[in-house]
Amino acid sequence: MIIPKTREEIELMRESALIVSKTLGMLASEVKPGVTTLHLDKLAEEYIRDHGAEPGFLGLYDFPNSLCMSPNDQVVHGFPTDVPLKEGDIISIDCGALKNGFYGDHAYTFEVGEIDPETKKLLDVTKESLYVGIAQFKAGNRVGDVGYAIQQHCEQYGYGIVRELVGHGLGSKMHEAPDMPNYGRRGRGKKFIEGMVVAIEPMVNMGTHRIKQHRDGWTITTRDNKPSAHFEHDVALIDGKPQLLSTFKYIYDSLGIESNEEQPFRTSEVIL
Ligand code: MG
Ligand code: MG
């Protein structure tokens, strides 16, 4: 059952989302060749706790860390390790925070030094598809409309949309109804309702959509070992329209990137 949130609850959720956004912003300047993902995990845990929140993933379904760290061909749910990042890697960092009883949960795929143009294109298209999907999260639409839009956008480049892992409702639980697949059919699935909050998170592979689940029970890689990208935002349905609770602004500030991609999904009252 979809649990809609009151305006007050949505403001609390925005607070949790912004802690995650700032954590990713802090990490943006730390992601570089030679750094281990375990080190980044420690930094993130400290930062989240310093901001009065709990790491949202630590202990969730027995996950042992604060961040999911998925380099290169890892899709999602990778563990932080003591293997240093190297020039040309990509690293998907998924972060959660729990504050005031509500979760924030979003993700960004970072470039480590210079990456090759083909991989850069994968990142660009995956991020574009996130906003293409968010635009369909509006009154009158259904779950399938978001998935359809994301799938169409990515498949035109020959990319594979992961089927086994999906976005989700978000609230006092990390994973609430409804499931939000990144593929689907227009006009199908649950109807969106005012006040609902979802995490929309395309997981897009450069090659096949097929994946391998590793024996550790967590790590998931692409079947063909080509790279995979992951971008995620938390979005509330307010006055029939999608409104972002999370932001990549802190990442862009740190990396010196100019972007107005979030503009259509943000009201002027929200000051970041
Ligand atoms: Mg996430
Ligand atoms: Mg999520």
Coordinates of C-alpha atoms in Angstrom, one line a residue, residues 27-178:
L27 CA 32.6 12.9 -1.0
A28 CA 32.8 14.6 -4.5
S29 CA 36.0 16.3 -3.6
E30 CA 37.5 13.1 -2.0
V31 CA 36.9 10.8 -5.0
K32 CA 40.2 10.5 -6.8
P33 CA 42.8 8.0 -7.8
G34 CA 44.5 6.3 -4.8
V35 CA 41.6 6.7 -2.4
T36 CA 39.9 3.5 -1.0
T37 CA 36.2 3.2 -0.9
L38 CA 36.5 2.1 2.7
H39 CA 38.1 5.5 3.5
L40 CA 35.2 7.2 1.8
D41 CA 32.8 5.1 3.8
K42 CA 34.4 6.2 7.1
L43 CA 34.2 9.9 6.0
A44 CA 30.5 9.5 5.1
E45 CA 29.6 7.8 8.4
E46 CA 31.2 10.5 10.4
Y47 CA 29.6 13.2 8.3
I48 CA 26.1 11.7 8.6
R49 CA 26.4 11.3 12.4
D50 CA 27.8 14.9 12.8
H51 CA 24.6 16.1 11.1
G52 CA 22.4 14.4 13.6
A53 CA 21.4 11.5 11.5
E54 CA 22.1 7.7 11.3
P55 CA 23.6 6.1 8.3
G56 CA 20.5 4.6 6.5
F57 CA 22.2 1.5 5.1
L58 CA 24.3 0.4 8.0
G59 CA 22.7 -2.8 9.4
L60 CA 19.8 -2.5 7.0
Y61 CA 19.1 -6.1 5.8
D62 CA 22.5 -6.7 7.6
F63 CA 24.5 -4.5 5.2
P64 CA 27.8 -3.9 7.0
N65 CA 28.7 -0.3 5.8
S66 CA 27.2 3.2 5.4
L67 CA 27.7 3.4 1.7
C68 CA 27.1 1.1 -1.2
M69 CA 30.1 1.4 -3.4
S70 CA 29.9 0.0 -6.9
P71 CA 32.8 0.6 -9.2
N72 CA 32.9 0.0 -13.0
D73 CA 31.0 -3.2 -13.8
Q74 CA 29.3 -3.4 -10.4
V75 CA 25.7 -2.3 -10.7
V76 CA 24.7 -1.6 -7.1
H77 CA 25.1 -2.9 -3.5
G78 CA 28.9 -3.2 -3.7
F79 CA 30.9 -3.1 -0.4
P80 CA 33.5 -0.5 0.4
T81 CA 36.9 -2.2 0.1
D82 CA 40.6 -1.4 0.7
V83 CA 41.3 -1.5 -3.1
P84 CA 42.3 2.1 -4.2
L85 CA 40.3 3.7 -6.9
K86 CA 42.3 4.3 -10.1
E87 CA 42.4 6.8 -12.9
G88 CA 39.5 6.1 -15.4
D89 CA 37.3 4.2 -13.0
I90 CA 33.7 5.1 -12.3
I91 CA 32.3 4.7 -8.9
S92 CA 28.5 4.6 -8.1
I93 CA 28.0 5.8 -4.5
D94 CA 24.6 5.1 -3.0
C95 CA 24.0 6.8 0.4
G96 CA 21.2 6.7 2.9
A97 CA 20.4 8.7 6.1
L98 CA 17.7 8.3 8.8
K99 CA 16.6 11.4 10.7
N100 CA 13.4 12.2 12.6
G101 CA 12.1 8.7 11.6
F102 CA 12.5 9.3 7.8
Y103 CA 14.9 8.1 5.2
G104 CA 16.8 9.9 2.5
D105 CA 18.3 7.7 -0.2
H106 CA 20.1 8.8 -3.3
A107 CA 23.0 8.0 -5.5
Y108 CA 25.5 9.4 -8.0
T109 CA 28.1 7.9 -10.3
F110 CA 31.4 9.7 -10.0
E111 CA 34.3 9.9 -12.5
V112 CA 37.7 9.0 -11.1
G113 CA 40.1 11.3 -12.9
E114 CA 39.7 11.2 -16.6
I115 CA 37.3 8.6 -18.0
D116 CA 36.9 7.4 -21.6
P117 CA 34.3 9.1 -23.7
E118 CA 32.2 6.0 -24.2
T119 CA 31.8 5.6 -20.4
K120 CA 31.1 9.4 -20.0
K121 CA 28.3 9.0 -22.5
L122 CA 26.8 6.2 -20.4
L123 CA 26.9 8.5 -17.3
D124 CA 25.3 11.4 -19.2
V125 CA 22.5 9.4 -20.7
T126 CA 21.7 7.6 -17.4
K127 CA 21.5 10.9 -15.6
E128 CA 19.3 12.4 -18.4
S129 CA 17.0 9.3 -18.1
L130 CA 16.6 10.1 -14.3
Y131 CA 15.0 13.5 -15.1
V132 CA 13.1 12.1 -18.1
G133 CA 11.6 9.6 -15.6
I134 CA 11.0 12.2 -12.9
A135 CA 9.0 14.4 -15.3
Q136 CA 6.5 11.5 -15.6
F137 CA 5.9 11.3 -11.9
K138 CA 2.8 13.5 -11.9
A139 CA -0.9 13.4 -11.2
G140 CA -2.8 11.1 -13.5
N141 CA 0.2 9.0 -14.4
R142 CA 1.1 5.5 -13.3
V143 CA 4.3 3.6 -12.3
G144 CA 4.6 2.3 -15.9
D145 CA 4.8 5.8 -17.3
V146 CA 8.1 6.5 -15.4
G147 CA 9.6 3.2 -16.3
Y148 CA 8.6 3.5 -19.9
A149 CA 10.2 6.9 -20.3
I150 CA 13.5 5.8 -18.7
Q151 CA 13.7 2.7 -20.8
Q152 CA 12.9 4.5 -24.0
H153 CA 15.5 7.1 -23.3
C154 CA 18.3 4.6 -22.6
E155 CA 17.6 1.9 -25.1
Q156 CA 17.9 4.3 -28.0
Y157 CA 21.7 4.3 -27.2
G158 CA 21.7 0.4 -27.1
Y159 CA 22.1 0.4 -23.3
G160 CA 20.6 -2.3 -21.0
I161 CA 18.1 -1.5 -18.3
V162 CA 18.6 -3.7 -15.3
R163 CA 15.4 -5.6 -14.5
E164 CA 16.0 -7.2 -11.2
L165 CA 16.6 -4.0 -9.2
V166 CA 14.1 -1.1 -9.1
G167 CA 13.3 2.2 -7.5
H168 CA 10.8 2.3 -4.6
G169 CA 8.5 4.3 -2.3
L170 CA 10.4 6.0 0.5
G171 CA 9.4 7.1 4.0
S172 CA 9.7 5.8 7.5
K173 CA 10.9 2.6 5.8
M174 CA 13.8 2.6 3.2
H175 CA 11.7 0.5 0.9
E176 CA 8.0 1.2 0.7
A177 CA 5.4 0.6 -2.0
P178 CA 5.3 1.0 -4.9

